[in-house]
PDB file of N, CA and C in Angstrom:
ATOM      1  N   UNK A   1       2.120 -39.885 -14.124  1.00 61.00           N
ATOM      2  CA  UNK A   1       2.297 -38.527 -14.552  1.00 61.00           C
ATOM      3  C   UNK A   1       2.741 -38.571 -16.014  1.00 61.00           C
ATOM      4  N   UNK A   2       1.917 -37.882 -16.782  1.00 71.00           N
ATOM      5  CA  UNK A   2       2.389 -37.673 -18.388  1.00 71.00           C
ATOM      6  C   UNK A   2       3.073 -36.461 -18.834  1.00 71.00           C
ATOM      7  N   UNK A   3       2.921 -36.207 -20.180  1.00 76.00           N
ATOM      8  CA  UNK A   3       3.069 -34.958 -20.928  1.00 76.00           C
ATOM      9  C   UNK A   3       4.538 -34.111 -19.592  1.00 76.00           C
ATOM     10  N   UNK A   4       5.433 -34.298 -18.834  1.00 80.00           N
ATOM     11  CA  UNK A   4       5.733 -32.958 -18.546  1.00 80.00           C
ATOM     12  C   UNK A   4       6.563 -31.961 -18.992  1.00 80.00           C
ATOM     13  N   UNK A   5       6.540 -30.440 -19.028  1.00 84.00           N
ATOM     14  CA  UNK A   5       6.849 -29.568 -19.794  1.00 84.00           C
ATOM     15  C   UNK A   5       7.564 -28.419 -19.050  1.00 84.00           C
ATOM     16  N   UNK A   6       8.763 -28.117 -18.857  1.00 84.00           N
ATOM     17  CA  UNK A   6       9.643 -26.962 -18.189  1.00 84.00           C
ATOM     18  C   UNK A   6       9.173 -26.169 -19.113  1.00 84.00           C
ATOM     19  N   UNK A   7       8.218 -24.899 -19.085  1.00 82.00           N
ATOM     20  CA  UNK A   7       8.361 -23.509 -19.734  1.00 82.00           C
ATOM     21  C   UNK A   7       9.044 -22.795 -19.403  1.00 82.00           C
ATOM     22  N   UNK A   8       8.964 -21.441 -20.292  1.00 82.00           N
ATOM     23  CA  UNK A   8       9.494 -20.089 -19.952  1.00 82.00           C
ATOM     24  C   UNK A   8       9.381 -20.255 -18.218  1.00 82.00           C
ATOM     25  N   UNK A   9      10.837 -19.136 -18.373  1.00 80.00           N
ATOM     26  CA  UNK A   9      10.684 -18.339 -16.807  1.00 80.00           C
ATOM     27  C   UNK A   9       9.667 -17.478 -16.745  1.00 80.00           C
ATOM     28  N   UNK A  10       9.110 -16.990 -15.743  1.00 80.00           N
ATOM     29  CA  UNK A  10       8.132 -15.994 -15.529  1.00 80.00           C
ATOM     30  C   UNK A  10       8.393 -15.231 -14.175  1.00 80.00           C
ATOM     31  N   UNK A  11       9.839 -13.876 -14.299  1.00 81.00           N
ATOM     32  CA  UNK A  11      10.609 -13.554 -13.159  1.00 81.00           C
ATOM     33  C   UNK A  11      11.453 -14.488 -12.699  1.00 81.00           C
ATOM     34  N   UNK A  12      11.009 -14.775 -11.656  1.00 83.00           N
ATOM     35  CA  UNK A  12      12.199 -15.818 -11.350  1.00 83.00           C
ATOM     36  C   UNK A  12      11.571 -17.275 -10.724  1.00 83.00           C
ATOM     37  N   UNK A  13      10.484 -17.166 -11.521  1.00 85.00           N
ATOM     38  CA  UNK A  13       9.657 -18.700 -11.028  1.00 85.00           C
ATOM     39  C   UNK A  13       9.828 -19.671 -12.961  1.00 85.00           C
ATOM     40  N   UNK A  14      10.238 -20.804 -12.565  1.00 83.00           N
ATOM     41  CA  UNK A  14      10.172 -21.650 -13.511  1.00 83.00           C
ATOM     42  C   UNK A  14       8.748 -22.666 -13.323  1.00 83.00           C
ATOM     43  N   UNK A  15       8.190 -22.788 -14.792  1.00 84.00           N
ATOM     44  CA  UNK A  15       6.673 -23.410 -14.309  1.00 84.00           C
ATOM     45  C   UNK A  15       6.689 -24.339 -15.213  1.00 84.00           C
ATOM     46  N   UNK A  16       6.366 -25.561 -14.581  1.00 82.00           N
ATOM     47  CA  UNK A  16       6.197 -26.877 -14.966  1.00 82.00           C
ATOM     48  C   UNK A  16       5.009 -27.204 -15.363  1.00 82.00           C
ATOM     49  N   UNK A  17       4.572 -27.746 -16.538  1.00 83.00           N
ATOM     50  CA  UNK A  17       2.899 -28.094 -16.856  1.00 83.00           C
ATOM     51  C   UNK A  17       2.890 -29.763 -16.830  1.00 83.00           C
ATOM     52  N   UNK A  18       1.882 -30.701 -16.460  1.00 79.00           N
ATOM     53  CA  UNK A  18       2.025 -31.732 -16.293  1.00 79.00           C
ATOM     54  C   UNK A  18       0.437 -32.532 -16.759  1.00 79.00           C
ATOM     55  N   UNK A  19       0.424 -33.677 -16.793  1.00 82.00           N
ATOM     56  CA  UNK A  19      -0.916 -34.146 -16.930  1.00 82.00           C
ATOM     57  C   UNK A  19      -0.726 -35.331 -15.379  1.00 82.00           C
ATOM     58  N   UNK A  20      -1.777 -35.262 -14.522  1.00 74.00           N
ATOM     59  CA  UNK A  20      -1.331 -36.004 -13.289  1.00 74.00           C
ATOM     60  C   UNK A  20      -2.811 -37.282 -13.398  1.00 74.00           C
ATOM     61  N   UNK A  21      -2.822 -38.545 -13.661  1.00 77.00           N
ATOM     62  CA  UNK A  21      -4.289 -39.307 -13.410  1.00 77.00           C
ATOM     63  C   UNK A  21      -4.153 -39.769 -11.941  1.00 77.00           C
ATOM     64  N   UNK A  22      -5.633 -39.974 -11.561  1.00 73.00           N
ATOM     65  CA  UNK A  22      -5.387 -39.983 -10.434  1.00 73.00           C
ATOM     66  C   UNK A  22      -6.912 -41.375 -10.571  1.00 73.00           C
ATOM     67  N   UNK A  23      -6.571 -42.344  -9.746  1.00 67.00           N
ATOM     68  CA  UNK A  23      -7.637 -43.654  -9.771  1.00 67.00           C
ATOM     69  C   UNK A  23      -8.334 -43.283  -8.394  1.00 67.00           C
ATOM     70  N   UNK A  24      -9.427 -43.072  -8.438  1.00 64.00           N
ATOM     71  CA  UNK A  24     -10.835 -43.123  -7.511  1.00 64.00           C
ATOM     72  C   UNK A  24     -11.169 -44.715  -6.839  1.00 64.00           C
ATOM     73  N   UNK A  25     -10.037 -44.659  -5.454  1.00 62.00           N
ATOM     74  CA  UNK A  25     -10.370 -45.768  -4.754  1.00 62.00           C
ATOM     75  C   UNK A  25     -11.553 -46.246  -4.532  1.00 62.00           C
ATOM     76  N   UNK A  26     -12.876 -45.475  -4.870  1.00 58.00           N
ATOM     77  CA  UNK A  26     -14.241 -45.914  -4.336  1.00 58.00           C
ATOM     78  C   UNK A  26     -14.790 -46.865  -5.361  1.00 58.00           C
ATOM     79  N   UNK A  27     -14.022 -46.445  -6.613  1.00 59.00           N
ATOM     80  CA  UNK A  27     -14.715 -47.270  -8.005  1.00 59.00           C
ATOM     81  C   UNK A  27     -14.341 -48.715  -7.796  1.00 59.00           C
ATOM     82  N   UNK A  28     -15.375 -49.389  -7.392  1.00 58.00           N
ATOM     83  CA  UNK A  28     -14.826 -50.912  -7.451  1.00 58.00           C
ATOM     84  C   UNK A  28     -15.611 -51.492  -8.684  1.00 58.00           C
ATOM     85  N   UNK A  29     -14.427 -51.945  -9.817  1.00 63.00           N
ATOM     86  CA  UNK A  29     -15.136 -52.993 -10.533  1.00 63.00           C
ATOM     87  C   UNK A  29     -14.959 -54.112 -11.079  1.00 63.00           C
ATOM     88  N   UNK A  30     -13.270 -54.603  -9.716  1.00 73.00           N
ATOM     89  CA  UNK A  30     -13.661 -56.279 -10.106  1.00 73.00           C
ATOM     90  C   UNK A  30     -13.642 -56.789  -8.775  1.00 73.00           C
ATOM     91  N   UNK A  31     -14.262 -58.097  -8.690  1.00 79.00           N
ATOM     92  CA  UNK A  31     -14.100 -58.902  -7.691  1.00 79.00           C
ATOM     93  C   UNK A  31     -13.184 -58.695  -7.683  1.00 79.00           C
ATOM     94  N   UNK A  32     -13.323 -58.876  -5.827  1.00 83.00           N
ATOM     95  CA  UNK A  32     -12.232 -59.296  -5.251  1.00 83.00           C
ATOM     96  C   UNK A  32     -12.266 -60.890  -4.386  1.00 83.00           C
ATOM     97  N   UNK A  33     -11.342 -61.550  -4.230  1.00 89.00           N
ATOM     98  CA  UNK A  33     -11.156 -62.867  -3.564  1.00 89.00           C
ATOM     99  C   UNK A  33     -11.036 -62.972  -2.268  1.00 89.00           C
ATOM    100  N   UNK A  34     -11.993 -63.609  -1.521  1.00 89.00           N
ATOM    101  CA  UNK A  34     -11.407 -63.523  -0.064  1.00 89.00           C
ATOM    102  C   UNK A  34     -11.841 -65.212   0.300  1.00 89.00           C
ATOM    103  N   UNK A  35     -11.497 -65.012   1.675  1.00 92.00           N
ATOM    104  CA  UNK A  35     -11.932 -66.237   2.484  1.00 92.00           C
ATOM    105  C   UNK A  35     -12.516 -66.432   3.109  1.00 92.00           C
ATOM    106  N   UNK A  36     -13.253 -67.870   3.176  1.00 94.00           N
ATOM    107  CA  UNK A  36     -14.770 -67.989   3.400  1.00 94.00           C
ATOM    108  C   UNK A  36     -14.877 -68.384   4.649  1.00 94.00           C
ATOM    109  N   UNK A  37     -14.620 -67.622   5.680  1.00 93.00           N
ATOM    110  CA  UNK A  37     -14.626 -68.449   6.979  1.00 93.00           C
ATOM    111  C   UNK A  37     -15.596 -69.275   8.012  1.00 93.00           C
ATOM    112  N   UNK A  38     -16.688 -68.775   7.367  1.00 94.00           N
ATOM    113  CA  UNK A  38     -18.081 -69.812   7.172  1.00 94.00           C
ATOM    114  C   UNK A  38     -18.198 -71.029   6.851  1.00 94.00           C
ATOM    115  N   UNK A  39     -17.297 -71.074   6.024  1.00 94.00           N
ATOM    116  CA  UNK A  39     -16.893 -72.730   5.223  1.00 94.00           C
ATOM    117  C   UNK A  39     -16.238 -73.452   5.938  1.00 94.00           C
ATOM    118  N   UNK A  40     -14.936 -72.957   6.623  1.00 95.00           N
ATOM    119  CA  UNK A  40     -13.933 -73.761   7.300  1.00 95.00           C
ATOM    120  C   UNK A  40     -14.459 -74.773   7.605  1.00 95.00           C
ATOM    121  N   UNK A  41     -13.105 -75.718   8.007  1.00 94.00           N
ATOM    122  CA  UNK A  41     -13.353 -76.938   8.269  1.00 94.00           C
ATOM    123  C   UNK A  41     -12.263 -76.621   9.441  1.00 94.00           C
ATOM    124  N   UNK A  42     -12.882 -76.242  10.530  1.00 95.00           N
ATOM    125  CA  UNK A  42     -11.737 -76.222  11.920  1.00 95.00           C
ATOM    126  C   UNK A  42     -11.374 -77.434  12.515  1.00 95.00           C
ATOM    127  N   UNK A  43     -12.294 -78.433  12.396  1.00 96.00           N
ATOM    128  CA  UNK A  43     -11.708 -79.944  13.265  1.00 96.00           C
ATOM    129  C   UNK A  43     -10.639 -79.906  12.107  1.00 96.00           C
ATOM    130  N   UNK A  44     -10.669 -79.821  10.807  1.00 96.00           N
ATOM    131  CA  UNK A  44      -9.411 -80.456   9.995  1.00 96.00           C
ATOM    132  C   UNK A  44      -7.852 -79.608  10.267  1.00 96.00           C
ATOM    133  N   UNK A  45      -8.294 -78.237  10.556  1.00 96.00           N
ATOM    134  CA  UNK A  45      -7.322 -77.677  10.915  1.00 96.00           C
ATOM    135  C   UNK A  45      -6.732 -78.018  12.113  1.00 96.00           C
ATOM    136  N   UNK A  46      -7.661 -78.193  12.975  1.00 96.00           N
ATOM    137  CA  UNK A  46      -6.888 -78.496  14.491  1.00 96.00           C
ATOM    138  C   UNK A  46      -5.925 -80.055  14.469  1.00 96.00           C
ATOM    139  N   UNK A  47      -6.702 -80.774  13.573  1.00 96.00           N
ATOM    140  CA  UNK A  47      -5.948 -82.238  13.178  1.00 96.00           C
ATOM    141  C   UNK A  47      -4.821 -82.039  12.739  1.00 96.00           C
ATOM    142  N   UNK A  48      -4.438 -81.218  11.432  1.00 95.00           N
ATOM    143  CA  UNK A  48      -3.590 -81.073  11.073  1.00 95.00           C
ATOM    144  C   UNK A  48      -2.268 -80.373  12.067  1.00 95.00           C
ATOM    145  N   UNK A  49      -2.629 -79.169  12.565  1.00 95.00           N
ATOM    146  CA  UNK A  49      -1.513 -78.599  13.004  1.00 95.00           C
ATOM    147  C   UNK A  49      -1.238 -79.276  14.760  1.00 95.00           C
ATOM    148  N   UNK A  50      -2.820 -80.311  14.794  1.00 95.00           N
ATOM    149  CA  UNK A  50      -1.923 -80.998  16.224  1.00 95.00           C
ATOM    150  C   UNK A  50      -1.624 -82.256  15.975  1.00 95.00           C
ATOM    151  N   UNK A  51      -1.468 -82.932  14.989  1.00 95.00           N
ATOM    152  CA  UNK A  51      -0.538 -84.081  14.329  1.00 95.00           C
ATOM    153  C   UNK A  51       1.130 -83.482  13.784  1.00 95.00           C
ATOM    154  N   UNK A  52       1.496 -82.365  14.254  1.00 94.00           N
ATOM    155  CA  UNK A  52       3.070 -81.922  13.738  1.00 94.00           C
ATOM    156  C   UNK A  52       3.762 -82.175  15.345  1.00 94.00           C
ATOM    157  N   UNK A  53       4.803 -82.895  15.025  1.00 94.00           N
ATOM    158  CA  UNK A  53       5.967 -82.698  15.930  1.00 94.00           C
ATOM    159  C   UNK A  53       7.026 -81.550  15.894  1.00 94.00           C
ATOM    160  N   UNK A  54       6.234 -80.585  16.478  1.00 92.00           N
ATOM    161  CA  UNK A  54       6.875 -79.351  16.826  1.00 92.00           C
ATOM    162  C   UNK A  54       8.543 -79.490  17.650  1.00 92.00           C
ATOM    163  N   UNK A  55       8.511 -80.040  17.947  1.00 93.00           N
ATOM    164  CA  UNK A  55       9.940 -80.530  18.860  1.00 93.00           C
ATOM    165  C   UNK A  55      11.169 -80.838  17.823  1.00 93.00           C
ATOM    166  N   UNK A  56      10.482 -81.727  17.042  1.00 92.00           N
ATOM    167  CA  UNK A  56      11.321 -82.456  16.091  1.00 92.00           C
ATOM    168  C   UNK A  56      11.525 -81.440  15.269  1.00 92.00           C
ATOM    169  N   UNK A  57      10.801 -80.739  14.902  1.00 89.00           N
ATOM    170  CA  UNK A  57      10.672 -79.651  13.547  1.00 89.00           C
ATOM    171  C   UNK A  57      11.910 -78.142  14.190  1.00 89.00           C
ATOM    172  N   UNK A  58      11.421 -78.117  15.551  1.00 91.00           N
ATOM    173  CA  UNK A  58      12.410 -76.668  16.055  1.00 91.00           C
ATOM    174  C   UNK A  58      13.449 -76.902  17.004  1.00 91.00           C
ATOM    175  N   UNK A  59      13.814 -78.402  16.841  1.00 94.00           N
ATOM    176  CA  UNK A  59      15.270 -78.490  17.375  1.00 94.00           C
ATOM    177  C   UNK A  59      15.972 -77.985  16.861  1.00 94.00           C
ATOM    178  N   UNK A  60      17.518 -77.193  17.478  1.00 95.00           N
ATOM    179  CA  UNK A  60      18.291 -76.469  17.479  1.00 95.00           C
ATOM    180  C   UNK A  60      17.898 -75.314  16.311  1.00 95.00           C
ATOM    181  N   UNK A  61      16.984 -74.750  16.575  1.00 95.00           N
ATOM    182  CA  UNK A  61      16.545 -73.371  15.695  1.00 95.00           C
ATOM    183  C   UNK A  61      16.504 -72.291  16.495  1.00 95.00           C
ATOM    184  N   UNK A  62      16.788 -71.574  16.286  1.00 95.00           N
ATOM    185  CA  UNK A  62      16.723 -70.414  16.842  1.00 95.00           C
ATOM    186  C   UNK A  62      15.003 -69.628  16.773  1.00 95.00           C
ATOM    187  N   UNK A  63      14.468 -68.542  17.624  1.00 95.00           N
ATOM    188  CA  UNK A  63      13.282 -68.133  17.561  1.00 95.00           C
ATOM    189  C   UNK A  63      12.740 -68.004  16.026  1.00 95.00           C
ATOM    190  N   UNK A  64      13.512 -67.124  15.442  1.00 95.00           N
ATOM    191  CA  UNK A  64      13.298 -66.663  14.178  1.00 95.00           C
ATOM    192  C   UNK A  64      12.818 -67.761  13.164  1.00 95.00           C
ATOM    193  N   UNK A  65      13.798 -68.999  13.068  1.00 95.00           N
ATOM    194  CA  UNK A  65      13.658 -70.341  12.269  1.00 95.00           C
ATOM    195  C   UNK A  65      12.176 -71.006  13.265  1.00 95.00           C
ATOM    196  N   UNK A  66      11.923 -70.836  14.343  1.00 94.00           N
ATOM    197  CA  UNK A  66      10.659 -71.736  14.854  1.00 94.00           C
ATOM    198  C   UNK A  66       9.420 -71.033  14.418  1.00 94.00           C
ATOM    199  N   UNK A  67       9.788 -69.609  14.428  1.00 95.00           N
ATOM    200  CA  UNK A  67       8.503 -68.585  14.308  1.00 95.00           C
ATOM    201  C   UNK A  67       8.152 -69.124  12.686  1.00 95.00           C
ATOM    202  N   UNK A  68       9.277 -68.904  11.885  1.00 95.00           N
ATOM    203  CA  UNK A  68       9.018 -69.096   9.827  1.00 95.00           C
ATOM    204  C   UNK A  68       8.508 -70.476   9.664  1.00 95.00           C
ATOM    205  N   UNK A  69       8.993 -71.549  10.843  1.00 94.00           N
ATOM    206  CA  UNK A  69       8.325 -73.034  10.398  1.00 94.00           C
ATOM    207  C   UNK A  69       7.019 -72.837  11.023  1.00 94.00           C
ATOM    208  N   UNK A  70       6.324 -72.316  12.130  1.00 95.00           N
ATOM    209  CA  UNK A  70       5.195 -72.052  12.684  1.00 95.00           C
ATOM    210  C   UNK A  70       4.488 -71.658  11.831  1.00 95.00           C
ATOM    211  N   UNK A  71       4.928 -70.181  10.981  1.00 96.00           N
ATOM    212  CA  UNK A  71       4.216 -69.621   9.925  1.00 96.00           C
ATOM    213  C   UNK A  71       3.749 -70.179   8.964  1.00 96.00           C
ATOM    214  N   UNK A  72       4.688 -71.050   8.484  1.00 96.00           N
ATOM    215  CA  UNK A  72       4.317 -71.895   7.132  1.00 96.00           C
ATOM    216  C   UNK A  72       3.456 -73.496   7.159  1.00 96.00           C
ATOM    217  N   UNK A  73       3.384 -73.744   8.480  1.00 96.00           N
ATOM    218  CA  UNK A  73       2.356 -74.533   8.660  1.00 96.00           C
ATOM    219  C   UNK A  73       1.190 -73.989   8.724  1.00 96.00           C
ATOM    220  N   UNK A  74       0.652 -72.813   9.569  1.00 95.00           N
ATOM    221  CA  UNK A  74      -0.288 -72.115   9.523  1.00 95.00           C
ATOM    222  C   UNK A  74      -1.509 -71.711   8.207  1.00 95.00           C
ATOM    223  N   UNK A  75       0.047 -71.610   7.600  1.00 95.00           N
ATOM    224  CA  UNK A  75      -0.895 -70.906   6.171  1.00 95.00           C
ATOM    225  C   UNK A  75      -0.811 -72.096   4.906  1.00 95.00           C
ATOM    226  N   UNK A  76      -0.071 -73.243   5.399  1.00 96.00           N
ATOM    227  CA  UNK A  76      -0.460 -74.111   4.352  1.00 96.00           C
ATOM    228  C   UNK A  76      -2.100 -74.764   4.829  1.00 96.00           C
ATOM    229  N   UNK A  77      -2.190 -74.858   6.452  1.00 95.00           N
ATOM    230  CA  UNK A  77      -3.662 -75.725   6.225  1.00 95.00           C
ATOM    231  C   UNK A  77      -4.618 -74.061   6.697  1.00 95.00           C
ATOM    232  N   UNK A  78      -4.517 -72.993   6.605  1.00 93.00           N
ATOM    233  CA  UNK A  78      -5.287 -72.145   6.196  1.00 93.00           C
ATOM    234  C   UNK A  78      -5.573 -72.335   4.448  1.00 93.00           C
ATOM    235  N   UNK A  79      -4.394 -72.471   3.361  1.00 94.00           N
ATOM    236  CA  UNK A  79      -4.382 -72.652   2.132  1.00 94.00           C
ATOM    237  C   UNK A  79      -5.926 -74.290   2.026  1.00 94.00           C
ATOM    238  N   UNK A  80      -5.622 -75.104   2.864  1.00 95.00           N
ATOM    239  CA  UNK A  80      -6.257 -76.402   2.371  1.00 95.00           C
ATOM    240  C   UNK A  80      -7.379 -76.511   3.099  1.00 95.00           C
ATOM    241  N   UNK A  81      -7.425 -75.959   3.703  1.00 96.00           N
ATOM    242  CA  UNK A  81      -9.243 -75.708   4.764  1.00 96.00           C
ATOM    243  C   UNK A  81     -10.084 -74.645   4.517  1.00 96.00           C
ATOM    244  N   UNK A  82      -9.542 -73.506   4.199  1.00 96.00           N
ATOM    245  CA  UNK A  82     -10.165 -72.355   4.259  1.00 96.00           C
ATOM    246  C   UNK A  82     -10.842 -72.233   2.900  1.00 96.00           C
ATOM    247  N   UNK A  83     -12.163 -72.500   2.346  1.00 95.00           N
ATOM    248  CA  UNK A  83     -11.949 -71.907   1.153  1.00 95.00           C
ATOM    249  C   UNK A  83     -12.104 -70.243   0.788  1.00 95.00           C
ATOM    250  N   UNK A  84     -12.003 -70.343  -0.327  1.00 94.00           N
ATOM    251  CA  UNK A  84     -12.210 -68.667  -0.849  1.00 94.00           C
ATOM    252  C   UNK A  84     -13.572 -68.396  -1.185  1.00 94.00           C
ATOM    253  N   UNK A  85     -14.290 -67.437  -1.616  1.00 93.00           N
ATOM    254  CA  UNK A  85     -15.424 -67.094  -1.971  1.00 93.00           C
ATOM    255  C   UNK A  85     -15.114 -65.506  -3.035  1.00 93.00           C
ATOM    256  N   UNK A  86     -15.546 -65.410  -3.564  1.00 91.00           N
ATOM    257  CA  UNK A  86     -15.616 -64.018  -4.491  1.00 91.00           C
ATOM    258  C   UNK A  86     -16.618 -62.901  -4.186  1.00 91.00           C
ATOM    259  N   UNK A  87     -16.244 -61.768  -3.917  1.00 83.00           N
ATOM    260  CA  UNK A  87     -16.957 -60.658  -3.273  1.00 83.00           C
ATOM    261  C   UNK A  87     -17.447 -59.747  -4.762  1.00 83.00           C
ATOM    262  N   UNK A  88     -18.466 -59.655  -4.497  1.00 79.00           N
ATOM    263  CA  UNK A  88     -19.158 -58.586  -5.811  1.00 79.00           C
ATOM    264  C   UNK A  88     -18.428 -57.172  -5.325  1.00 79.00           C
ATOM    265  N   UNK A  89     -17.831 -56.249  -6.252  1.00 74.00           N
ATOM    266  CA  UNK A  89     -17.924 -54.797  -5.900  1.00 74.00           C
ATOM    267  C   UNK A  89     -18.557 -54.281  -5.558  1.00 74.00           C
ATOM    268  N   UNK A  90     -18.350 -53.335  -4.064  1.00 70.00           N
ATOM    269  CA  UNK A  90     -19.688 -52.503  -3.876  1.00 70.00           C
ATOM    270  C   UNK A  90     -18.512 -50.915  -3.748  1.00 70.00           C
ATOM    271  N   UNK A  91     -18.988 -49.417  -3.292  1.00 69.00           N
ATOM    272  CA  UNK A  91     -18.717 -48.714  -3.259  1.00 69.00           C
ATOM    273  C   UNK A  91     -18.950 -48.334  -1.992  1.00 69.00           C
ATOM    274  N   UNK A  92     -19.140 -49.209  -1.315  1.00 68.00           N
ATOM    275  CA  UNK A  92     -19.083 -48.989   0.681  1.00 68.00           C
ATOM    276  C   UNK A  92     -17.985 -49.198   1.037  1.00 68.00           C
ATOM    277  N   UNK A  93     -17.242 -48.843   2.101  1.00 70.00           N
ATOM    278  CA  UNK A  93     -16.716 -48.536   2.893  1.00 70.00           C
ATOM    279  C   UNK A  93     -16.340 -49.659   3.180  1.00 70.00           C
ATOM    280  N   UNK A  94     -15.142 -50.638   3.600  1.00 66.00           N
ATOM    281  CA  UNK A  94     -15.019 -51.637   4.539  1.00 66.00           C
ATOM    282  C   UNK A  94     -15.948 -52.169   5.777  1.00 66.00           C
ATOM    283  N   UNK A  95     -15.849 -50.673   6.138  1.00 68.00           N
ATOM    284  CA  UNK A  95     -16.712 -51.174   7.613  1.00 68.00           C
ATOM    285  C   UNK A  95     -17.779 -51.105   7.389  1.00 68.00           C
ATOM    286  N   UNK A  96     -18.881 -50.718   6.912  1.00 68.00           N
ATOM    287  CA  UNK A  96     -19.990 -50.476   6.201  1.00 68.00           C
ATOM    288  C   UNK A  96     -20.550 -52.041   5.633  1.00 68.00           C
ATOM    289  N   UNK A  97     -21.453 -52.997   6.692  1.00 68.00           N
ATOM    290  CA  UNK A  97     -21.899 -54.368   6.187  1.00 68.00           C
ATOM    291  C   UNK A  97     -23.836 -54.033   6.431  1.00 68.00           C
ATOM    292  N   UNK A  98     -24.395 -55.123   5.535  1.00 68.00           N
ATOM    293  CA  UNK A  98     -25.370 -55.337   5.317  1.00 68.00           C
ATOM    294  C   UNK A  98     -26.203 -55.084   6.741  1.00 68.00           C
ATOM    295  N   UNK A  99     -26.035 -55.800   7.865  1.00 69.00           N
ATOM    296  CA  UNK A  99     -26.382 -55.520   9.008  1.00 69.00           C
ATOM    297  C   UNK A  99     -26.766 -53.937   9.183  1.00 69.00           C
ATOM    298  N   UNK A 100     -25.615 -53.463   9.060  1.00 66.00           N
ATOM    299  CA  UNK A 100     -26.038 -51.627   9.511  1.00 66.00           C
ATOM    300  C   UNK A 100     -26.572 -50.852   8.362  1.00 66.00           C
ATOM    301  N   UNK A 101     -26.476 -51.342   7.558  1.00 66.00           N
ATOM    302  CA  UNK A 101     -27.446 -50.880   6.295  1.00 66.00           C
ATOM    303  C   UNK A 101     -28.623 -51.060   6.467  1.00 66.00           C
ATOM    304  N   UNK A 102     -28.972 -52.538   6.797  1.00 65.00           N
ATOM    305  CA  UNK A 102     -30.665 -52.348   7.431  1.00 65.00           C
ATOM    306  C   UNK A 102     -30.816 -51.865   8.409  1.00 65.00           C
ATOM    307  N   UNK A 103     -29.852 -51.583   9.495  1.00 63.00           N
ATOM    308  CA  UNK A 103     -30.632 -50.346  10.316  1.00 63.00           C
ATOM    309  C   UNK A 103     -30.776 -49.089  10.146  1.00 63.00           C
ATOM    310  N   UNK A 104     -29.930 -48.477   9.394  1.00 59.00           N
ATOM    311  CA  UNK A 104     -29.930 -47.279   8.847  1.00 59.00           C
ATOM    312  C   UNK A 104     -30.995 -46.768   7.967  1.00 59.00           C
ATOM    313  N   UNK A 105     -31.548 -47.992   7.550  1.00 60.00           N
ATOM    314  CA  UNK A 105     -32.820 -48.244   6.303  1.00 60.00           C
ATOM    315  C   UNK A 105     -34.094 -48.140   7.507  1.00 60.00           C
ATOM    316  N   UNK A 106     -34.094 -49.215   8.623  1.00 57.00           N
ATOM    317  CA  UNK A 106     -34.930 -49.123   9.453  1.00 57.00           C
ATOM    318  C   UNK A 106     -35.461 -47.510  10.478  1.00 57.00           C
ATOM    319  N   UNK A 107     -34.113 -47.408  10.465  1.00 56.00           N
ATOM    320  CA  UNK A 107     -34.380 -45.839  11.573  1.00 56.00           C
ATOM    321  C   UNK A 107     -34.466 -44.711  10.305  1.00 56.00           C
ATOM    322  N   UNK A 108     -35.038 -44.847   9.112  1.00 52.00           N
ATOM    323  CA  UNK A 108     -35.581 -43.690   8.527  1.00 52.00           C
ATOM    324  C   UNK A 108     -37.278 -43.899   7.836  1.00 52.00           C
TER     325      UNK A 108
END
């Protein structure tokens, strides 16, 4: 919000003038980064997180401390297996994929 301005009264209403911008969620124009789950390497993941001694790691922890060490194994060999890929901008919808676009193309 820019410029704002308390004017004159007008009766007994006080009127505020403002400049408000507002960003158009549909405009996509940078990549965005995601993950390539096509790529994975799941035997490496399953190696990894079933080579941890979970026992050893959540002795005397409480839920909370087993759940945050669970977590952070998770997402380190998600970090080292998973790669990323870069998505071009489009102005569709999330749910809106190539698949139903060609049918939508097909049934007209």
């Amino acid at each position: 919000m820019n410029g704002l301005e308390v004017m004159d009264k007008i009766g007994d209403h006080q009127m505020i003038d403002f400049t408000f911008e507002i960003h158009d969620p549909n405009t996509r124009t940078q990549q965005k980064q995601v993950l390539d789950y096509k790529q994975t390497n799941f035997e490496l993941i399953r190696e990894e997180l079933g080579s941890i001694d979970y026992e050893v790691l959540t002795t005397n922890k409480n839920a909370e401390e087993c759940y945050m060490i669970l977590k952070e194994k998770i997402a380190t060999a998600t970090e080292h297996y998973i790669p990323t890929k870069r998505m071009k901008p489009t102005n569709n919808p999330p749910w809106f994929f190539k698949k139903l676009n060609a049918s939508s193309i097909s049934e007209n």
